[in-house]
Amino acid sequence: MMHEPQTLAPATETKMTARDVRVFYGDKQAIKGVSIDVDMDNVTAFIGPSGCGKSTFLRTLNRMNDTVASARVEGAITLDGEDIYAPSMDVVQLRARVGMVFQKPNPFPKSIYENIAYGPRIHGLAAGKADLDVIVEKSLRRAGLWDEVKDRLHDSGTALSGGQQQRLCIGRAIAVEPEVILMDEPCSALDPIATAKIEELIHELRGRYAIVIVTHNMQQAARVSQRTAFFHLGELVEYGVTSDIFTNPRQERTKDYITGRYG
Amino acid sequence: MMHEPQTLAPATETKMTARDVRVFYGDKQAIKGVSIDVDMDNVTAFIGPSGCGKSTFLRTLNRMNDTVASARVEGAITLDGEDIYAPSMDVVQLRARVGMVFQKPNPFPKSIYENIAYGPRIHGLAAGKADLDVIVEKSLRRAGLWDEVKDRLHDSGTALSGGQQQRLCIGRAIAVEPEVILMDEPCSALDPIATAKIEELIHELRGRYAIVIVTHNMQQAARVSQRTAFFHLGELVEYGVTSDIFTNPRQERTKDYITGRYG
Amino acid sequence: MSATRNPTDWKSDVMQKRIARRYAAERRFKLLGLFAVMLSAAFLAFLLFTMLGNGLRGFTRTEIALQVDFPASPLLLDPANITDQGLVGANLPMVTSEVAKKALGPDADALLSPTAWTSIRDAIKADPRILSRTETISVPASTVIDLAAKGKGSPQAEAAVARLKQQGVLSTGFNASFLTGSDGTDPTQVGIWGAFKGSLLTMLVTLLLSFPVGVATALYLEEYARKSWWTDIIEVSINNLAAVPSIIFGLLGLSIFLNFMHLPRSAALVGGMTLALMTMPVIVIAGRNAIKSVPPSIRDAALGIGASPVQVVFQHVLPLALPGILTGTIIGMARALGETAPLLMIGMRAFIATPPGGITDPATVLPVQIFLWSDEVSKGFVEKTSAAIIVLLVFLLAMNGLAIYLRNKFEKRW
Amino acid sequence: MTGPAIFLLLAGLGAIAWVSARARALRLQTVARTSGRRDAVHSLPGYHGWYVALWTLIPAAIFLAIWANVSPGLITQTVLSDPAAQSLPADAFSRSAILGEARNIASGAQAAAFNPAAQALVEPYRSAISEYGVIGAVLALVLAFAGGAYAFTRVRPDFRARTRVERLVMASLLIASLLAIVTTLGIVVSLLWESIRFFSMVNPVDFLFGTKWSPQSAALGYGNKDAFGAVPLFWGTIFIGAIIAMVVAIPLGLMSAIYLTQYARPQVRKWMKPILEVLAGVPTVVYGYFAALTIAPALRDFAVSVGIHGASSESALAAGLVMGVMIIPFVSSMADDSIAAVPQSMRDGSLAMGATTSETIRKVLIPAALPGVVGGVLLAVSRAIGETMIVVMAAGLAANLTLNPFSSVTTVTTQIVQLLTGDQEFDSAKTLAAFALGLVLFIVTLLLNIVALRVVKKYREAYE
Amino acid sequence: ALTLAGCGDQGGGGAGGTRDQIRAVGSSTVYPFATAVAELFVQGNPGMKSPIIESTGTGGGMKLFCAGVGAQYPDIADASRRMKKAEFEMCQQNGVKDIVEIQIGVDGLAFAESSKGPGFKLTPRIVYEALAANPYGKGPNKAQSWKDVDPSLPAIPISVFGPPSTSGTRDSLAELILEKGCQSDEAMKALKEKNEDEYKATCTRIREDGKYVDSGENDNLIVQKLGANPNALGIFGFSFLEENKDTLKDVPINGVKATYETVSTGQYPGARPLYIYVKKAHMQAVPGLQAYLNAFAANWGPDGPLTKRGMVAAPDDVRKASAEAVKSLTVLDGSVLK
Ligand SMILES: Nc1ncnc2c1ncn2[C@@H]1O[C@H](COP(=O)(O)OP(=O)(O)OP(=O)(O)O)[C@@H](O)[C@H]1O
Ligand SMILES: Nc1ncnc2c1ncn2[C@@H]1O[C@H](COP(=O)(O)OP(=O)(O)OP(=O)(O)O)[C@@H](O)[C@H]1O
Ligand SMILES: [Mg+2]
Ligand SMILES: [Mg+2]
Ligand SMILES: O=P([O-])([O-])[O-]
């Protein structure tokens, strides 16, 4: 177990920190003492074989694991230095600040407009209809979807293609002005062209938000991220600059995985 | 579309042939004129991105697609020169000759013994209890599972670990003495150790049975197969000696796929 | 950090208030849900307690101990030759009345159940030797006394009860004959066995007809039928039959089974057939769901080693689906067991004092018996009605419990 | 020969057929196997056994079924030609009573004759029964042998016995599934037939749109025009079943489902769900009794105490309330299913935006589940409008067109019971009206169901 | 299904089949007496199966009874009014030729109120004017309270629970009370001669605006409802009144209360005969039928068990005639029926 956080040189502003995080589903331990820092200016990729706990760990970062009855989280996670598991932390606000995009695009069965407006509405971020319109347009623009949908904002979000749906979901997350965006295999259900679009989008969003992306496609990790964390069996095996991890892994397990010995 | 079979030098005995096979799900064409030869002494791997039709094509080889109401198969497929879609072909016997192992281990919720004995029983392959015992032992040995389960043959097959279950399923397929074994991503639900065991098993079974394996892990294809077929969008893009495909792909699409541009 | 960012101030007052409001709404909503559940449960509890409160008394009856001096009584009976016929001619009602008058005073007839003499008859039948001595025999009290003894009588009756109590002849105890007897006209003597047996026979017919047909249909539709206009029709028919008002089945039974096929009226056979038509779709639907929940991988596995479709179904799918099918069957049967309206249409609302011997004998069933008793003149029937309801509810709860148990026990996740 | 004996004999023959055919197939299999061809024998020996056994049994069984229906007539013919039968009374019922009794004695079903005339016929009966019994048995056995022998000659290695046997299994499954259609047809035919007669007496327009329901006036010779306006019944049905009951059932059912699926701990859910389901399992006659004797008087007292005019002790409200409670589990289980069918990803999506649980439920889950919930409610409505006993016992018979829930109304189902169990004129419009009402009820529930199933299905497909 | 169909036709000996249980159908008023006799019959004839008695209402019973001769048709029709001519003819058409009519007793059509009630005093005229749909043919009934009908009565809204149009009791209400009240108007008497149909309609049709609540065949419910509703009036068989004397009190008609005496002497205006009708053709075929009739005859006397259940014994001469009918099975002459 490594309790020493695997940080990099303090080149950039640290947004979230995790210290010795352990997650249990009932009796089963899914995350075994992971410590990691997520910083602002880089895209962080989590890779690892199926079931190693990537998604589980990602979900601890915005307390989505609270919704799983059997899940229990130990250890400390902070956002801007605040403990997000502290009783004083309001999970509703936390989740607004740490947005999430899922593996399968999951637009609400409402219009495109309503999908984006949903978050600002519940959080009361828009002062009126006009304000909301501005937010919707801005979010769709940032998500790179505005040009494709501006003429049919009131069509159902589920009528879009898979890649558009995923960008809609990213736009929806952006609309509440989050500080961190977590993405769990956002491209695994998409075709190559849509994947390329999302990857491009991630490039553009970088710097504006702290981004964490889980992927099973190592090439994708190599393409989009600056930092890569390799998980295996609930442990964080290695964390470092992406190009180092792929060209020069320090751990045997990382190397085996990258060369396809398993997974 | 390529209607010319992509065969290799006639070095080995050809077990199954497919000529211009087209498969439709309703109106949607999932396989677009694939011709291929499967030979006895080599393991053949099918690779390709998700949804490209690997599983669909594999399932035409033992007519498992018959069970999908909307599926329609055109073209010719032979087993030892016999047309397997001819009316005189009894599909029950065909499936006994062309066994299948699935992506998710699917043992019957019965004892280990019964799992193996089921096939020989329905095909009347055993003359009596003693005969059956012999078959069960032999099959479990070949599946590399005998030592692990010989003391608990009457425990439920579903109580085994994932990797053991998958080997049980292989043993079950072997028990009816098939001539061909089709495997559809047999390791994708398994951990690295179990995967290694199955890969080893495939090595051992090679030569005794014609083996076709679908995998999404290119390294696995490289490790276990001698021939690789690359599918894309329902077409057979390239078929050849595995090492050639991976080091020296003739098609641009193959190369892009192998280097992770998509999938 | 980019210049265009305008992060939301989550700590602002406005935001904090807004959050508080949202949480209050959350709590209210949750309470509303809890309230709905509680209200439904409370209603059920209220119903059950009302029935229990009214009905438990129905399981007891008041008896009066009579001292019968057989040798001195004007009984026309040859002790050596006790036959049913002999007992009929023995003038027992009169003798009983006289004995009672001697013991309890001139208004004794009003104190005893009109059929009190049958208790003496049964005592003689059980042991003819008592004819040679004085014997104390407990006979049922009249309804008026029975109710008064249970605290629900008129002042006169209460006075009579007080008097009897003083004489020490009155006792209220568990009424076994309520469980063993059949319909009758005297509430102190009636029982539910006849209706219960009628229910059993009816359910037997229902089960034997609906279960195999239901399961076969479910198998056909789920496993074999290729989707076509034909299976669509079958499917629509079944879904529709499951929701057709039960009374329509009564109309069907009346016009097809009685008027057209001339099957016997009031018989468990016809009741069972009518209810079977009603239950069958329930079984089909439950069966299809159970069959659907058998993972396709099991079918693939079997097909993959060359099992024929029939083998797949009968050796793998059916055994795995059986718990689900049984659960559905029990629920369907429970519904049929509680059904009244269609049976009224086919003449199962008759006075039937002998338990049916077979499925073609006239019979009634528990819910119809409840319906009939709720319309009886004598007030003694009120508590009998509730008691019968308790019996029916216990029966039904047991069936539902079994279904839930099966469901929990075999609920498998593959 | 008696019935059971024949059955035993046939069963024995079937067993022999099974065993011998199987043995033969087994032998053939062994031969084939030693010759090394593993696919030489098509079917397992057991299938050959079944094939031959079925050929032995089915023709004979069909014959016996026919014979059982034909032979009594033949036996009676024989007995009637006996001189002892000359003295039988002319009237058919007494005659058949005597004959039947004689028959029962002859067959041992009855010990002694109640009617002396029967005694004389016992002997002729006995001989006729045994005579025809023997004929039937012999014919059945011949058939069994013939069938078995034919099938036995077909036992060969390449004979596809399994296919044949399985085809029979399939055929019986298919036949079973046809029963649903037969039942539906039966309902339609039996309702339609009588309804047509009704509509030849009463103008369908008057029936469907008339506002005066008063079968008694028809009986009193007032003509049918003003007597069979079913609108008050339809209104009563809708008022009780689709309005009052639903006002109770929808909020309670929906909120229960929401609470149990979204908030309650698994342990609570595990217990509360079945408890609520019990509400649907309580027999309607119990609800009726409860509504009539407990709820209705209480409601009436309440209405009177708050000064509502025209409160009746048999009120639409009492029946509707109780019916609503009965329907709660239907609504809640349909809502439960629909909410559960909304993909978890929707819920996650909303929660991840920072929505509270109730916001997620109200803004995402319920709108998404709405078609399913609506479908469920339609099904519940169709169940409610078909409910009979509660209304029979608690809502009365007055065909009022009223909006006052405290007054008495009547429903279609109640009137059906009333018209068919009460005093009936011969073939009068009054009795036939019950069938016409039944037809309307059937059509309405059919439509409701088709719509509901369509809605539910459409929406399930949207997520699958 | 073949074997099932076979079961139905147990006798199998030709038309009719056999049956070893007596079957009676019909009046809900007679039902308690018929069942009581059934019980006595079984007690007196051990080994006999108990008769099956179905309460269908008089008319419903007649329909089943007259459907034919044979095992699937009932042997006895219970009636709380006399057989109608139309019913008799239907019987004849269906081959039910010889019918034995037996009057078993008398019933009072009781009017009752809650013991907390205002103490109504009624006459047939008042009842008619309060309940008729169209009193004296002068347009719809507008009476809202009893006072509107007769100033002597309290100003209580009219609310009457009574038998449904489907019962014999309702026929009796029409015949014994409403028609009499109606005939207080001379014009109506004249109308009877002129136009029988219109007369019937005017004099016997009951209002349907909710003032008269018909309560199904469930007389017990009427009793319960009267208890809950002190201002309502109930109409049902005399036996229910007898049984519920503690919660109900009877309402005099023309100053006569319904008591055993007034009903048996016919002094009470709502007195009506109760009948059973038997198929002579079934006498030989159904075991015990004669004994069942005998049991009726043995128990219908003034001190017999039936009067304890609330039936009123018929006058001596009627009982004698009925006993004779039971013995010699005198066949009903259709021409005396209406
Ligand atoms: N809700 C749950 N209840 C119990 N165990 C769970 C649950 N969710 C995940 N697990 C287990 O926790 C472990 C980690 O799962 P997780 O989903 O985080 O893996 P992953 O790395 O995201 O895999 P994948 O690449 O397949 O998405 C696995 O063993 C999984 O079986
Ligand atoms: N039963 C079916 N009905 C309709 N379309 C189907 C069906 N099964 C597969 N398809 C479609 O056929 C195409 C090929 O599917 P197939 O499962 O063969 O792909 P695959 O290469 O095996 O993918 P994977 O790697 O995800 O298993 C896909 O587009 C898929 O959506
Ligand atoms: Mg994951
Ligand atoms: Mg696949
Ligand atoms: O049942 P009735 O006596 O009123 O016909």
PDB file of C-alpha atoms in Angstrom, chain A residues 60-183:
ATOM      1  CA  THR A  60     -15.497   9.274  -4.541  1.00  0.00           C
ATOM      2  CA  LEU A  61     -14.309  12.619  -5.869  1.00  0.00           C
ATOM      3  CA  ASN A  62     -17.810  14.036  -6.059  1.00  0.00           C
ATOM      4  CA  ARG A  63     -19.389  11.697  -3.537  1.00  0.00           C
ATOM      5  CA  MET A  64     -21.483   9.911  -6.142  1.00  0.00           C
ATOM      6  CA  ASN A  65     -20.699   6.799  -4.164  1.00  0.00           C
ATOM      7  CA  ASP A  66     -23.091   8.116  -1.527  1.00  0.00           C
ATOM      8  CA  THR A  67     -25.869   6.872  -3.785  1.00  0.00           C
ATOM      9  CA  VAL A  68     -24.664   3.282  -3.540  1.00  0.00           C
ATOM     10  CA  ALA A  69     -26.100   1.957  -0.330  1.00  0.00           C
ATOM     11  CA  SER A  70     -23.333  -0.535   0.327  1.00  0.00           C
ATOM     12  CA  ALA A  71     -20.443   1.811  -0.408  1.00  0.00           C
ATOM     13  CA  ARG A  72     -18.286   3.179   2.414  1.00  0.00           C
ATOM     14  CA  VAL A  73     -15.448   5.667   1.921  1.00  0.00           C
ATOM     15  CA  GLU A  74     -12.515   6.150   4.297  1.00  0.00           C
ATOM     16  CA  GLY A  75      -9.594   8.517   4.083  1.00  0.00           C
ATOM     17  CA  ALA A  76      -9.523  12.220   3.216  1.00  0.00           C
ATOM     18  CA  ILE A  77     -10.414  14.022   0.024  1.00  0.00           C
ATOM     19  CA  THR A  78     -10.239  17.760  -0.290  1.00  0.00           C
ATOM     20  CA  LEU A  79     -11.392  20.274  -2.819  1.00  0.00           C
ATOM     21  CA  ASP A  80      -9.495  23.550  -2.599  1.00  0.00           C
ATOM     22  CA  GLY A  81      -8.311  22.358   0.783  1.00  0.00           C
ATOM     23  CA  GLU A  82     -11.829  21.719   2.122  1.00  0.00           C
ATOM     24  CA  ASP A  83     -12.628  18.174   3.250  1.00  0.00           C
ATOM     25  CA  ILE A  84     -15.447  17.071   1.002  1.00  0.00           C
ATOM     26  CA  TYR A  85     -16.538  14.317   3.387  1.00  0.00           C
ATOM     27  CA  ALA A  86     -16.819  16.736   6.305  1.00  0.00           C
ATOM     28  CA  PRO A  87     -20.330  17.013   7.731  1.00  0.00           C
ATOM     29  CA  SER A  88     -20.308  20.711   6.959  1.00  0.00           C
ATOM     30  CA  MET A  89     -19.774  20.004   3.284  1.00  0.00           C
ATOM     31  CA  ASP A  90     -22.981  20.212   1.354  1.00  0.00           C
ATOM     32  CA  VAL A  91     -23.045  17.440  -1.214  1.00  0.00           C
ATOM     33  CA  VAL A  92     -25.468  19.250  -3.458  1.00  0.00           C
ATOM     34  CA  GLN A  93     -23.041  22.134  -3.820  1.00  0.00           C
ATOM     35  CA  LEU A  94     -20.096  19.794  -4.029  1.00  0.00           C
ATOM     36  CA  ARG A  95     -21.581  18.043  -7.003  1.00  0.00           C
ATOM     37  CA  ALA A  96     -22.285  21.340  -8.663  1.00  0.00           C
ATOM     38  CA  ARG A  97     -18.621  22.209  -8.257  1.00  0.00           C
ATOM     39  CA  VAL A  98     -17.349  18.794  -9.301  1.00  0.00           C
ATOM     40  CA  GLY A  99     -19.275  17.859 -12.403  1.00  0.00           C
ATOM     41  CA  MET A 100     -19.418  14.399 -13.915  1.00  0.00           C
ATOM     42  CA  VAL A 101     -19.791  12.880 -17.356  1.00  0.00           C
ATOM     43  CA  PHE A 102     -20.649   9.228 -17.644  1.00  0.00           C
ATOM     44  CA  GLN A 103     -19.639   6.330 -19.805  1.00  0.00           C
ATOM     45  CA  LYS A 104     -22.932   6.101 -21.618  1.00  0.00           C
ATOM     46  CA  PRO A 105     -24.300   9.463 -22.705  1.00  0.00           C
ATOM     47  CA  ASN A 106     -27.305  10.055 -20.465  1.00  0.00           C
ATOM     48  CA  PRO A 107     -29.191  13.130 -21.598  1.00  0.00           C
ATOM     49  CA  PHE A 108     -32.500  13.594 -19.836  1.00  0.00           C
ATOM     50  CA  PRO A 109     -35.495  12.763 -22.008  1.00  0.00           C
ATOM     51  CA  LYS A 110     -36.192  16.477 -22.402  1.00  0.00           C
ATOM     52  CA  SER A 111     -35.328  19.080 -24.978  1.00  0.00           C
ATOM     53  CA  ILE A 112     -31.728  20.056 -25.599  1.00  0.00           C
ATOM     54  CA  TYR A 113     -32.434  23.413 -24.040  1.00  0.00           C
ATOM     55  CA  GLU A 114     -33.948  21.862 -20.943  1.00  0.00           C
ATOM     56  CA  ASN A 115     -31.034  19.499 -20.562  1.00  0.00           C
ATOM     57  CA  ILE A 116     -28.618  22.372 -20.313  1.00  0.00           C
ATOM     58  CA  ALA A 117     -30.965  24.571 -18.299  1.00  0.00           C
ATOM     59  CA  TYR A 118     -31.620  21.851 -15.730  1.00  0.00           C
ATOM     60  CA  GLY A 119     -28.591  22.532 -13.542  1.00  0.00           C
ATOM     61  CA  PRO A 120     -28.756  26.338 -13.559  1.00  0.00           C
ATOM     62  CA  ARG A 121     -32.443  26.101 -12.753  1.00  0.00           C
ATOM     63  CA  ILE A 122     -32.146  23.853  -9.726  1.00  0.00           C
ATOM     64  CA  HIS A 123     -29.238  25.850  -8.392  1.00  0.00           C
ATOM     65  CA  GLY A 124     -30.862  29.166  -9.159  1.00  0.00           C
ATOM     66  CA  LEU A 125     -27.960  30.405 -11.253  1.00  0.00           C
ATOM     67  CA  ALA A 126     -30.003  32.277 -13.797  1.00  0.00           C
ATOM     68  CA  ALA A 127     -31.870  35.429 -12.967  1.00  0.00           C
ATOM     69  CA  GLY A 128     -34.429  35.031 -15.694  1.00  0.00           C
ATOM     70  CA  LYS A 129     -35.255  33.565 -19.032  1.00  0.00           C
ATOM     71  CA  ALA A 130     -32.824  35.797 -20.903  1.00  0.00           C
ATOM     72  CA  ASP A 131     -30.047  34.957 -18.498  1.00  0.00           C
ATOM     73  CA  LEU A 132     -30.809  31.284 -18.927  1.00  0.00           C
ATOM     74  CA  ASP A 133     -30.694  31.606 -22.689  1.00  0.00           C
ATOM     75  CA  VAL A 134     -27.242  33.122 -22.372  1.00  0.00           C
ATOM     76  CA  ILE A 135     -26.056  30.300 -20.141  1.00  0.00           C
ATOM     77  CA  VAL A 136     -27.463  27.674 -22.506  1.00  0.00           C
ATOM     78  CA  GLU A 137     -25.785  29.203 -25.504  1.00  0.00           C
ATOM     79  CA  LYS A 138     -22.476  29.652 -23.747  1.00  0.00           C
ATOM     80  CA  SER A 139     -22.477  26.091 -22.433  1.00  0.00           C
ATOM     81  CA  LEU A 140     -23.384  24.608 -25.793  1.00  0.00           C
ATOM     82  CA  ARG A 141     -20.695  26.673 -27.436  1.00  0.00           C
ATOM     83  CA  ARG A 142     -18.095  25.487 -24.970  1.00  0.00           C
ATOM     84  CA  ALA A 143     -19.240  21.929 -25.524  1.00  0.00           C
ATOM     85  CA  GLY A 144     -18.748  22.462 -29.239  1.00  0.00           C
ATOM     86  CA  LEU A 145     -22.338  21.669 -29.997  1.00  0.00           C
ATOM     87  CA  TRP A 146     -23.923  25.048 -30.577  1.00  0.00           C
ATOM     88  CA  ASP A 147     -23.588  25.117 -34.326  1.00  0.00           C
ATOM     89  CA  GLU A 148     -25.043  21.678 -34.702  1.00  0.00           C
ATOM     90  CA  VAL A 149     -28.110  22.229 -32.533  1.00  0.00           C
ATOM     91  CA  LYS A 150     -28.826  25.926 -32.461  1.00  0.00           C
ATOM     92  CA  ASP A 151     -31.781  25.503 -34.782  1.00  0.00           C
ATOM     93  CA  ARG A 152     -33.377  22.721 -32.834  1.00  0.00           C
ATOM     94  CA  LEU A 153     -32.901  23.566 -29.216  1.00  0.00           C
ATOM     95  CA  HIS A 154     -36.337  22.260 -28.458  1.00  0.00           C
ATOM     96  CA  ASP A 155     -35.904  18.865 -29.985  1.00  0.00           C
ATOM     97  CA  SER A 156     -35.414  16.017 -27.570  1.00  0.00           C
ATOM     98  CA  GLY A 157     -31.869  15.505 -26.344  1.00  0.00           C
ATOM     99  CA  THR A 158     -32.226  11.780 -26.865  1.00  0.00           C
ATOM    100  CA  ALA A 159     -32.732  12.297 -30.585  1.00  0.00           C
ATOM    101  CA  LEU A 160     -29.117  13.361 -31.049  1.00  0.00           C
ATOM    102  CA  SER A 161     -26.390  10.995 -32.186  1.00  0.00           C
ATOM    103  CA  GLY A 162     -24.265   9.308 -29.540  1.00  0.00           C
ATOM    104  CA  GLY A 163     -21.364  11.713 -29.877  1.00  0.00           C
ATOM    105  CA  GLN A 164     -23.640  14.731 -29.804  1.00  0.00           C
ATOM    106  CA  GLN A 165     -25.379  13.321 -26.741  1.00  0.00           C
ATOM    107  CA  GLN A 166     -22.057  12.997 -24.972  1.00  0.00           C
ATOM    108  CA  ARG A 167     -21.165  16.579 -25.827  1.00  0.00           C
ATOM    109  CA  LEU A 168     -24.586  17.606 -24.608  1.00  0.00           C
ATOM    110  CA  CYS A 169     -23.795  15.916 -21.305  1.00  0.00           C
ATOM    111  CA  ILE A 170     -20.508  17.756 -21.119  1.00  0.00           C
ATOM    112  CA  GLY A 171     -22.342  20.990 -21.869  1.00  0.00           C
ATOM    113  CA  ARG A 172     -24.839  20.178 -19.167  1.00  0.00           C
ATOM    114  CA  ALA A 173     -22.036  19.708 -16.677  1.00  0.00           C
ATOM    115  CA  ILE A 174     -20.368  22.951 -17.776  1.00  0.00           C
ATOM    116  CA  ALA A 175     -23.583  24.925 -17.400  1.00  0.00           C
ATOM    117  CA  VAL A 176     -23.345  25.024 -13.616  1.00  0.00           C
ATOM    118  CA  GLU A 177     -19.803  26.416 -13.804  1.00  0.00           C
ATOM    119  CA  PRO A 178     -18.068  23.521 -12.129  1.00  0.00           C
ATOM    120  CA  GLU A 179     -14.443  23.653 -11.091  1.00  0.00           C
ATOM    121  CA  VAL A 180     -13.640  20.019 -11.768  1.00  0.00           C
ATOM    122  CA  ILE A 181     -15.039  17.728 -14.432  1.00  0.00           C
ATOM    123  CA  LEU A 182     -14.876  13.978 -13.968  1.00  0.00           C
ATOM    124  CA  MET A 183     -15.324  11.813 -17.056  1.00  0.00           C
TER     125      MET A 183
END
